[in-house]
Amino acid sequence: MDVWHRKFRRYLAQTSDEPIGIAVKRAHGCWIVAKDGKRYLDFISGIAVSSLGHTHPEVVRAIQCQAARYLHTMVYGEFVQDVQVALAEKLVRLVEAAFQRATNGQWRGELQYYPTNSGTEANEGALKLARKFTGRRKFVAFHNSFHGDSMGSLSVTGRDVYRRPFEPLLTDVLFLPYGDVSALEGIDETVAAVIAEPIQGEAGIIVPPDDFLPALRQRCDEVGALLILDEVQTGLGRTGKWFAFEHWGVVPDILTLGKALGGGMPLSGFLARQEVMRSFAENPPLCHVTTFGGHPVCCAAALAGLHVMERENLPQRAAIVGEKLKTALLQLAERFPVIAEVRGKGLMLGMEFREKDAAQAFVRGCLEQGLIVGGTLHTEKVVRIAPPLVISDDEMAWALQVMERSLRNLPS
Ligand code: PMP
């Protein structure tokens, strides 16, 4: 083991006994170069973060310019920071336009953005906002969901093994089966909010039946519960539309974003109508604050990243390239029966293997040849395929060759 790996093990807290362990030298576009000189094609985008590829020049320039202008000046919400305001305007406009598309122009309201640093913080904020606005306590969430690892988000994460060691968590949480319309009857007038991923990521890329999200929206309306859609993973073009809710014409009351938002910098947040968001400014004021949420350097990176996404129409690109990739993966599945299913939308795809050992051997085989694919948290049989949205045809073709070789080399 070289010195960096040794120090990594010695000084950094470990999250598992089997880290991937690539020692990063630099990363550009869809490629990560390791300290030993080996090059890797990134087919998971740092878990749906690097949608623009790594170190996109416009993002890097924006970071450099903003770093030279000002860094932290004051906790969030007190000073007028131009770059933060500009990002909020851009994001609000983007999401409002998506709400209009999703409802055929029926949606009314004015959104506001509350910036945070990570996906879990965005969901914490959304849950607190729902309680404060509705005056109700209970939450409904779904089996196999993932919403983050802080206490509140973990409380609505649908896996016992991850919740149990940290109990007691929030008590009033009801978990329902994901995708089951008949189960939505369980949502009643005591519910502050229902939180759901429009496509479940960590569950293994689970796309719900087409009637599920519309029925969920309707049930929330019937009982006066807020609908929180967690688009931390699905948002910002990943599924082939700006936001995954657009696939089903359903809009949330609170939308949470993270991961790709900062263009590689830590930025997340939630959006809600002004009258809902108002709950955080009164009774008492300052009841939900953050020191670093909306850091100016992260906002500058996000703003530059959104401009690139828009100019290059990356959501549409994800739809087109994703369709091609899915077709190619389905062809592999026909030839290699170890693959049980290929599913997903845009460039958020999953390959389910019949056996977990085969899935793990496939991931290792790809990695040895310089292709980074990975698993999802809640299942050992699914391989996540989530390349940067800027992936080229040549890079995709190369990745498919590597995958085919890995499949051929699987022990039978
Ligand atoms: N929500 C979803 C849907 C996620 O996929 C994740 C991360 N995998 C999170 C929330 C948590 O994000 P973070 O790790 O930034 O807290």
Coordinates of C-alpha atoms and ligand atoms in Angstrom, one line a residue:
M1 CA 0.0 0.0 0.0
D2 CA 1.5 3.4 -1.0
V3 CA 1.8 6.3 1.4
W4 CA -1.4 8.1 0.4
H5 CA -3.5 5.0 0.8
R6 CA -1.8 4.3 4.2
K7 CA -2.5 7.9 5.4
F8 CA -6.1 7.7 4.0
R9 CA -6.7 4.7 6.2
R10 CA -4.9 6.1 9.2
Y11 CA -6.2 9.7 9.3
L12 CA -9.6 9.7 7.7
A13 CA -12.7 8.2 9.2
Q14 CA -13.7 5.2 7.1
T15 CA -17.3 4.6 6.0
S16 CA -16.7 1.0 5.0
D17 CA -13.9 -1.7 4.8
E18 CA -14.0 -1.7 1.0
P19 CA -13.5 1.9 -0.3
I20 CA -13.0 2.1 -4.1
G21 CA -9.7 3.7 -3.2
I22 CA -8.7 5.5 -6.4
A23 CA -6.0 8.1 -5.4
V24 CA -7.0 11.1 -7.4
K25 CA -4.4 13.2 -9.2
R26 CA -6.7 15.2 -11.4
A27 CA -10.1 15.1 -13.2
H28 CA -11.2 16.7 -16.4
G29 CA -14.3 16.1 -18.5
C30 CA -15.5 12.5 -18.0
W31 CA -12.1 11.2 -16.9
I32 CA -10.4 10.9 -13.5
V33 CA -6.6 10.4 -13.5
A34 CA -5.1 8.5 -10.6
K35 CA -1.8 9.1 -9.0
D36 CA -0.4 5.9 -10.5
G37 CA -1.2 7.3 -13.9
K38 CA -4.2 5.1 -14.6
R39 CA -7.1 6.8 -16.3
Y40 CA -10.8 6.1 -15.4
L41 CA -13.9 6.9 -17.3
D42 CA -16.4 8.1 -14.7
F43 CA -19.7 6.4 -15.3
I44 CA -21.3 7.4 -11.9
S45 CA -20.4 11.1 -11.8
G46 CA -19.4 11.0 -8.1
I47 CA -23.0 9.8 -7.6
A48 CA -24.9 12.1 -9.9
V49 CA -22.9 15.2 -9.1
S50 CA -20.6 15.8 -12.1
S51 CA -23.3 16.2 -14.7
L52 CA -21.1 18.7 -16.6
G53 CA -18.0 16.5 -16.3
H54 CA -15.2 17.3 -14.0
T55 CA -13.6 20.8 -13.7
H56 CA -15.8 22.4 -16.4
P57 CA -13.8 25.4 -17.5
E58 CA -16.7 27.9 -17.1
V59 CA -17.4 26.6 -13.6
V60 CA -13.7 26.8 -12.7
R61 CA -13.5 30.3 -14.0
A62 CA -16.6 31.4 -12.0
I63 CA -15.1 29.9 -8.9
Q64 CA -11.8 31.7 -9.4
C65 CA -13.5 35.1 -10.0
Q66 CA -15.8 34.8 -7.1
A67 CA -13.1 33.6 -4.8
A68 CA -11.2 36.8 -5.6
R69 CA -14.2 39.0 -5.0
Y70 CA -15.6 37.8 -1.6
L71 CA -15.9 34.5 0.3
H72 CA -18.0 34.2 3.4
T73 CA -19.2 37.6 4.7
M74 CA -22.2 36.8 6.9
V75 CA -24.5 34.0 7.8
Y76 CA -27.3 33.3 5.2
G77 CA -30.2 35.7 5.1
E78 CA -28.7 38.9 6.3
F79 CA -26.5 40.4 3.6
V80 CA -27.4 41.0 0.0
Q81 CA -24.9 38.9 -1.9
D82 CA -25.3 39.5 -5.6
V83 CA -24.1 36.1 -6.8
Q84 CA -26.6 34.4 -4.4
V85 CA -29.4 36.6 -5.5
A86 CA -28.6 35.9 -9.2
L87 CA -28.5 32.2 -8.6
A88 CA -31.8 32.2 -6.7
E89 CA -33.4 34.2 -9.6
K90 CA -32.1 31.8 -12.2
L91 CA -33.2 28.7 -10.2
V92 CA -36.6 30.0 -9.4
R93 CA -37.2 30.9 -13.0
L94 CA -36.1 27.4 -14.1
V95 CA -38.3 25.6 -11.6
E96 CA -41.3 27.9 -12.2
A97 CA -41.0 27.2 -15.9
A98 CA -40.9 23.5 -15.2
F99 CA -44.0 23.8 -13.0
Q100 CA -45.8 25.5 -15.8
R101 CA -44.8 22.8 -18.3
A102 CA -45.8 20.1 -15.9
T103 CA -49.3 21.6 -15.3
N104 CA -50.0 23.0 -18.8
G105 CA -49.8 26.5 -17.5
Q106 CA -52.2 25.9 -14.6
W107 CA -49.8 26.4 -11.7
R108 CA -50.0 29.7 -9.8
G109 CA -47.5 31.1 -7.4
E110 CA -44.1 32.6 -6.8
L111 CA -41.3 30.4 -5.7
Q112 CA -38.4 31.2 -3.4
Y113 CA -35.2 29.3 -2.9
Y114 CA -33.6 28.5 0.5
P115 CA -29.9 27.5 -0.1
T116 CA -28.2 24.7 2.0
N117 CA -25.0 22.7 1.6
S118 CA -26.0 19.1 1.2
G119 CA -28.9 16.9 0.2
T120 CA -29.7 15.9 3.7
E121 CA -29.8 19.5 4.8
A122 CA -32.2 20.4 2.0
N123 CA -34.6 17.6 3.2
E124 CA -34.2 18.6 6.8
G125 CA -35.3 22.1 5.9
A126 CA -38.2 20.8 3.8
L127 CA -39.5 18.6 6.6
K128 CA -39.2 21.5 9.2
L129 CA -40.9 23.9 6.8
A130 CA -43.8 21.4 6.3
R131 CA -44.3 21.1 10.0
K132 CA -44.1 24.9 10.6
F133 CA -46.5 25.7 7.7
T134 CA -49.1 23.0 8.4
G135 CA -48.9 22.9 12.2
R136 CA -49.1 19.1 11.8
R137 CA -46.5 16.6 13.0
K138 CA -46.7 13.4 11.0
F139 CA -44.7 12.5 7.9
V140 CA -45.2 9.8 5.3
A141 CA -42.3 8.3 3.4
F142 CA -41.7 5.2 1.3
H143 CA -40.0 1.8 1.7
N144 CA -36.4 1.8 0.4
S145 CA -36.3 5.6 0.1
F146 CA -33.1 7.5 0.8
H147 CA -33.2 11.1 1.9
G148 CA -30.0 11.6 3.8
D149 CA -28.1 10.7 7.0
S150 CA -28.9 13.5 9.4
M151 CA -31.5 12.6 12.1
G152 CA -34.5 14.1 10.3
S153 CA -33.8 12.8 6.8
L154 CA -32.8 9.4 8.3
S155 CA -36.1 9.3 10.0
V156 CA -37.9 9.3 6.6
T157 CA -35.3 7.0 5.0
G158 CA -37.0 3.6 4.3
R159 CA -34.5 1.1 5.4
D160 CA -34.6 -0.4 9.0
V161 CA -30.9 -1.4 9.0
Y162 CA -29.8 2.1 8.6
R163 CA -32.4 3.7 11.0
R164 CA -32.3 1.2 13.8
P165 CA -28.8 1.9 15.2
F166 CA -29.7 5.6 15.6
E167 CA -33.1 5.4 17.2
P168 CA -34.9 7.1 18.7
L169 CA -35.5 9.2 15.6
L170 CA -38.6 11.2 14.7
T171 CA -41.5 9.1 15.8
D172 CA -44.5 10.1 13.7
V173 CA -43.4 8.6 10.4
L174 CA -45.5 6.1 8.4
F175 CA -43.7 4.1 5.6
L176 CA -45.8 3.0 2.7
P177 CA -44.8 0.7 -0.2
Y178 CA -43.4 2.7 -3.1
G179 CA -45.4 2.7 -6.3
D180 CA -48.6 1.2 -4.7
V181 CA -51.5 3.6 -5.4
S182 CA -53.9 1.7 -3.1
A183 CA -51.6 2.2 -0.1
L184 CA -52.0 6.0 -0.4
E185 CA -55.2 5.7 1.5
G186 CA -52.9 5.6 4.6
I187 CA -52.2 9.4 4.1
D188 CA -54.7 11.3 6.3
E189 CA -55.4 14.8 7.7
T190 CA -52.8 14.4 10.4
V191 CA -50.0 14.3 7.9
A192 CA -47.7 17.4 7.5
A193 CA -45.9 16.2 4.4
V194 CA -45.2 13.2 2.2
I195 CA -41.7 12.9 1.0
A196 CA -40.8 10.9 -2.1
E197 CA -38.2 10.5 -4.8
P198 CA -39.8 10.7 -8.2
I199 CA -37.5 7.9 -9.2
Q200 CA -35.9 6.0 -6.3
G201 CA -32.1 6.1 -6.6
E202 CA -30.5 4.2 -3.7
A203 CA -33.4 1.6 -3.9
G204 CA -31.8 0.5 -7.2
I205 CA -33.2 3.0 -9.8
I206 CA -36.9 2.3 -9.3
V207 CA -39.3 4.0 -11.7
P208 CA -42.8 4.1 -10.3
P209 CA -45.9 3.1 -12.3
D210 CA -47.3 6.1 -14.3
D211 CA -50.3 6.5 -12.1
F212 CA -48.4 6.7 -8.8
L213 CA -47.1 10.3 -8.6
P214 CA -50.4 11.8 -9.9
A215 CA -52.4 9.7 -7.3
L216 CA -49.9 10.8 -4.6
R217 CA -50.4 14.5 -5.6
Q218 CA -54.2 14.0 -5.5
R219 CA -54.2 12.3 -2.1
C220 CA -52.0 15.1 -0.6
D221 CA -54.4 17.7 -1.9
E222 CA -57.4 15.8 -0.5
V223 CA -56.0 15.8 3.0
G224 CA -54.1 19.1 3.0
A225 CA -50.6 17.5 3.3
L226 CA -47.7 19.0 1.5
L227 CA -45.8 17.0 -1.1
I228 CA -42.0 17.1 -0.9
L229 CA -40.3 15.8 -3.9
D230 CA -36.7 14.9 -3.3
E231 CA -34.9 15.6 -6.6
V232 CA -31.5 15.7 -5.0
Q233 CA -30.5 12.8 -7.3
T234 CA -33.0 13.1 -10.2
G235 CA -33.0 16.9 -10.6
L236 CA -31.3 19.1 -13.2
G237 CA -31.4 17.0 -16.3
R238 CA -30.3 13.7 -15.0
T239 CA -33.5 11.8 -16.1
G240 CA -33.8 13.5 -19.5
K241 CA -35.9 16.4 -18.3
W242 CA -34.9 19.4 -16.1
F243 CA -36.8 17.8 -13.3
A244 CA -38.1 14.2 -13.0
F245 CA -41.6 15.4 -11.9
E246 CA -42.1 16.6 -15.5
H247 CA -42.3 13.0 -16.7
W248 CA -45.6 12.7 -14.8
G249 CA -47.1 16.2 -14.8
V250 CA -47.0 16.5 -11.1
V251 CA -45.6 19.4 -9.1
P252 CA -44.5 19.4 -5.5
D253 CA -45.2 21.9 -2.7
I254 CA -41.5 21.7 -1.8
L255 CA -38.8 20.6 -4.2
T256 CA -35.4 19.6 -2.8
L257 CA -32.2 19.7 -4.9
G258 CA -28.5 19.0 -4.3
K259 CA -25.7 17.0 -5.9
A260 CA -25.4 18.4 -9.5
L261 CA -26.6 21.8 -8.5
G262 CA -23.2 23.2 -7.5
G263 CA -21.4 22.0 -10.6
G264 CA -19.0 20.0 -8.3
M265 CA -19.2 22.4 -5.3
P266 CA -21.4 21.6 -2.3
L267 CA -24.7 23.4 -2.8
S268 CA -28.3 22.2 -2.3
G269 CA -31.5 23.7 -1.2
F270 CA -35.3 23.7 -1.3
L271 CA -37.9 25.7 -3.2
A272 CA -41.4 26.5 -2.1
R273 CA -44.1 29.1 -2.7
Q274 CA -43.4 32.4 -0.9
E275 CA -46.4 32.0 1.5
V276 CA -45.0 28.6 2.6
M277 CA -41.4 29.8 2.9
R278 CA -42.7 32.8 5.0
S279 CA -43.1 30.3 7.9
F280 CA -39.4 30.4 8.5
A281 CA -39.3 34.2 9.0
E282 CA -41.9 34.6 11.7
N283 CA -43.2 33.0 15.0
P284 CA -40.3 33.2 15.9
P285 CA -38.1 34.8 13.3
L286 CA -34.8 33.1 12.7
C287 CA -36.3 29.7 13.4
H288 CA -34.3 28.0 10.6
V289 CA -30.9 29.5 9.9
T290 CA -27.6 28.4 8.3
T291 CA -24.1 29.8 8.4
F292 CA -22.7 28.5 5.1
G293 CA -25.9 27.8 3.1
G294 CA -25.6 29.6 -0.3
H295 CA -21.8 30.2 0.0
P296 CA -20.9 32.7 -2.7
V297 CA -18.3 30.5 -4.4
C298 CA -20.8 27.6 -4.6
C299 CA -23.5 30.0 -5.9
A300 CA -21.1 31.3 -8.6
A301 CA -20.2 27.7 -9.6
A302 CA -23.9 26.8 -9.7
L303 CA -24.9 29.8 -11.8
A304 CA -22.1 29.0 -14.3
G305 CA -23.2 25.4 -14.4
L306 CA -26.8 26.2 -15.0
H307 CA -25.9 28.5 -17.9
V308 CA -23.9 25.6 -19.5
M309 CA -26.8 23.2 -18.9
E310 CA -29.2 25.6 -20.5
R311 CA -27.0 26.6 -23.4
E312 CA -26.1 23.0 -24.3
N313 CA -29.6 21.7 -23.5
L314 CA -28.2 19.0 -21.4
P315 CA -31.5 17.6 -20.1
Q316 CA -32.5 16.9 -23.7
R317 CA -29.0 15.4 -24.4
A318 CA -29.4 13.2 -21.4
A319 CA -32.7 11.9 -22.9
I320 CA -31.2 11.2 -26.3
V321 CA -27.9 9.7 -25.1
G322 CA -29.7 7.9 -22.3
E323 CA -32.0 6.2 -24.7
K324 CA -29.1 5.0 -26.9
L325 CA -27.3 3.7 -23.8
K326 CA -30.3 2.0 -22.5
T327 CA -30.9 0.3 -25.8
A328 CA -27.2 -0.9 -25.9
L329 CA -27.5 -2.2 -22.3
L330 CA -30.7 -4.0 -23.2
Q331 CA -28.9 -5.7 -26.0
L332 CA -26.2 -6.8 -23.5
A333 CA -28.9 -8.1 -21.3
E334 CA -30.2 -10.3 -24.1
R335 CA -26.8 -11.8 -24.7
F336 CA -25.9 -12.2 -21.0
P337 CA -28.7 -13.7 -19.0
V338 CA -26.9 -12.8 -15.7
I339 CA -28.6 -9.4 -16.2
A340 CA -32.2 -9.6 -15.1
E341 CA -33.3 -6.1 -16.0
V342 CA -32.2 -2.7 -17.3
R343 CA -34.3 0.3 -16.2
G344 CA -34.3 4.0 -15.6
K345 CA -34.8 7.3 -17.4
G346 CA -32.3 9.5 -19.2
L347 CA -28.8 9.0 -17.8
M348 CA -30.1 7.6 -14.5
L349 CA -30.0 3.9 -15.3
G350 CA -29.7 0.7 -13.4
M351 CA -28.7 -2.9 -14.4
E352 CA -30.1 -5.5 -12.1
F353 CA -28.2 -8.7 -11.9
R354 CA -29.7 -12.0 -10.9
E355 CA -27.0 -12.6 -8.3
K356 CA -25.2 -10.0 -6.1
D357 CA -21.9 -11.8 -6.7
A358 CA -22.2 -11.3 -10.4
A359 CA -23.0 -7.6 -9.9
Q360 CA -20.0 -7.1 -7.7
A361 CA -17.7 -9.0 -10.0
F362 CA -18.9 -6.9 -12.9
V363 CA -18.2 -3.7 -11.1
R364 CA -14.7 -4.9 -10.2
G365 CA -14.1 -6.1 -13.8
C366 CA -15.1 -2.7 -15.2
L367 CA -12.9 -0.9 -12.6
E368 CA -9.9 -3.0 -13.5
Q369 CA -10.2 -1.9 -17.1
G370 CA -10.7 1.8 -16.1
L371 CA -14.4 2.2 -16.1
I372 CA -16.1 3.4 -12.9
V373 CA -19.5 2.0 -12.3
G374 CA -21.0 1.3 -8.9
G375 CA -23.8 -0.1 -6.8
T376 CA -26.7 1.6 -5.0
L377 CA -27.1 1.7 -1.3
H378 CA -30.2 -0.4 -0.6
T379 CA -29.5 -3.4 -2.9
E380 CA -26.5 -5.4 -3.8
K381 CA -27.8 -6.6 -7.2
V382 CA -28.1 -3.3 -9.0
V383 CA -25.3 -1.6 -10.9
R384 CA -25.7 2.2 -11.2
I385 CA -25.0 3.8 -14.6
A386 CA -24.9 7.6 -14.3
P387 CA -22.3 9.2 -16.6
P388 CA -21.8 12.9 -16.9
L389 CA -24.5 14.3 -19.2
V390 CA -21.8 15.5 -21.5
I391 CA -20.5 12.0 -22.2
S392 CA -19.4 11.7 -25.9
D393 CA -20.5 8.9 -28.3
D394 CA -16.9 7.6 -28.4
E395 CA -16.7 7.5 -24.6
M396 CA -20.0 5.7 -24.4
A397 CA -18.9 3.2 -27.1
W398 CA -15.6 2.5 -25.2
A399 CA -17.6 2.0 -21.9
L400 CA -19.9 -0.5 -23.6
Q401 CA -16.9 -2.5 -24.9
V402 CA -15.5 -2.6 -21.3
M403 CA -18.8 -3.7 -19.9
E404 CA -19.1 -6.4 -22.6
R405 CA -15.6 -7.7 -21.7
S406 CA -16.4 -7.7 -18.0
L407 CA -19.6 -9.7 -18.7
R408 CA -17.7 -12.2 -20.8
N409 CA -15.1 -12.6 -18.0
L410 CA -17.6 -13.2 -15.2
P411 CA -17.1 -16.6 -13.6
S412 CA -19.8 -18.9 -14.7
Ligands
PMP1 N1 -31.7 12.5 -1.3 C1 -31.4 11.6 -2.3 C2 -32.5 11.2 -3.2 C3 -30.1 11.2 -2.4 O1 -29.9 10.3 -3.4 C4 -29.1 11.6 -1.5 C5 -27.7 11.1 -1.6 N2 -27.5 9.9 -2.2 C6 -29.5 12.5 -0.5 C7 -30.8 12.9 -0.4 C8 -28.5 13.0 0.5 O2 -27.6 13.9 -0.1 P1 -26.3 14.3 0.7 O3 -25.4 13.1 0.7 O4 -25.7 15.4 -0.1 O5 -26.7 14.7 2.1

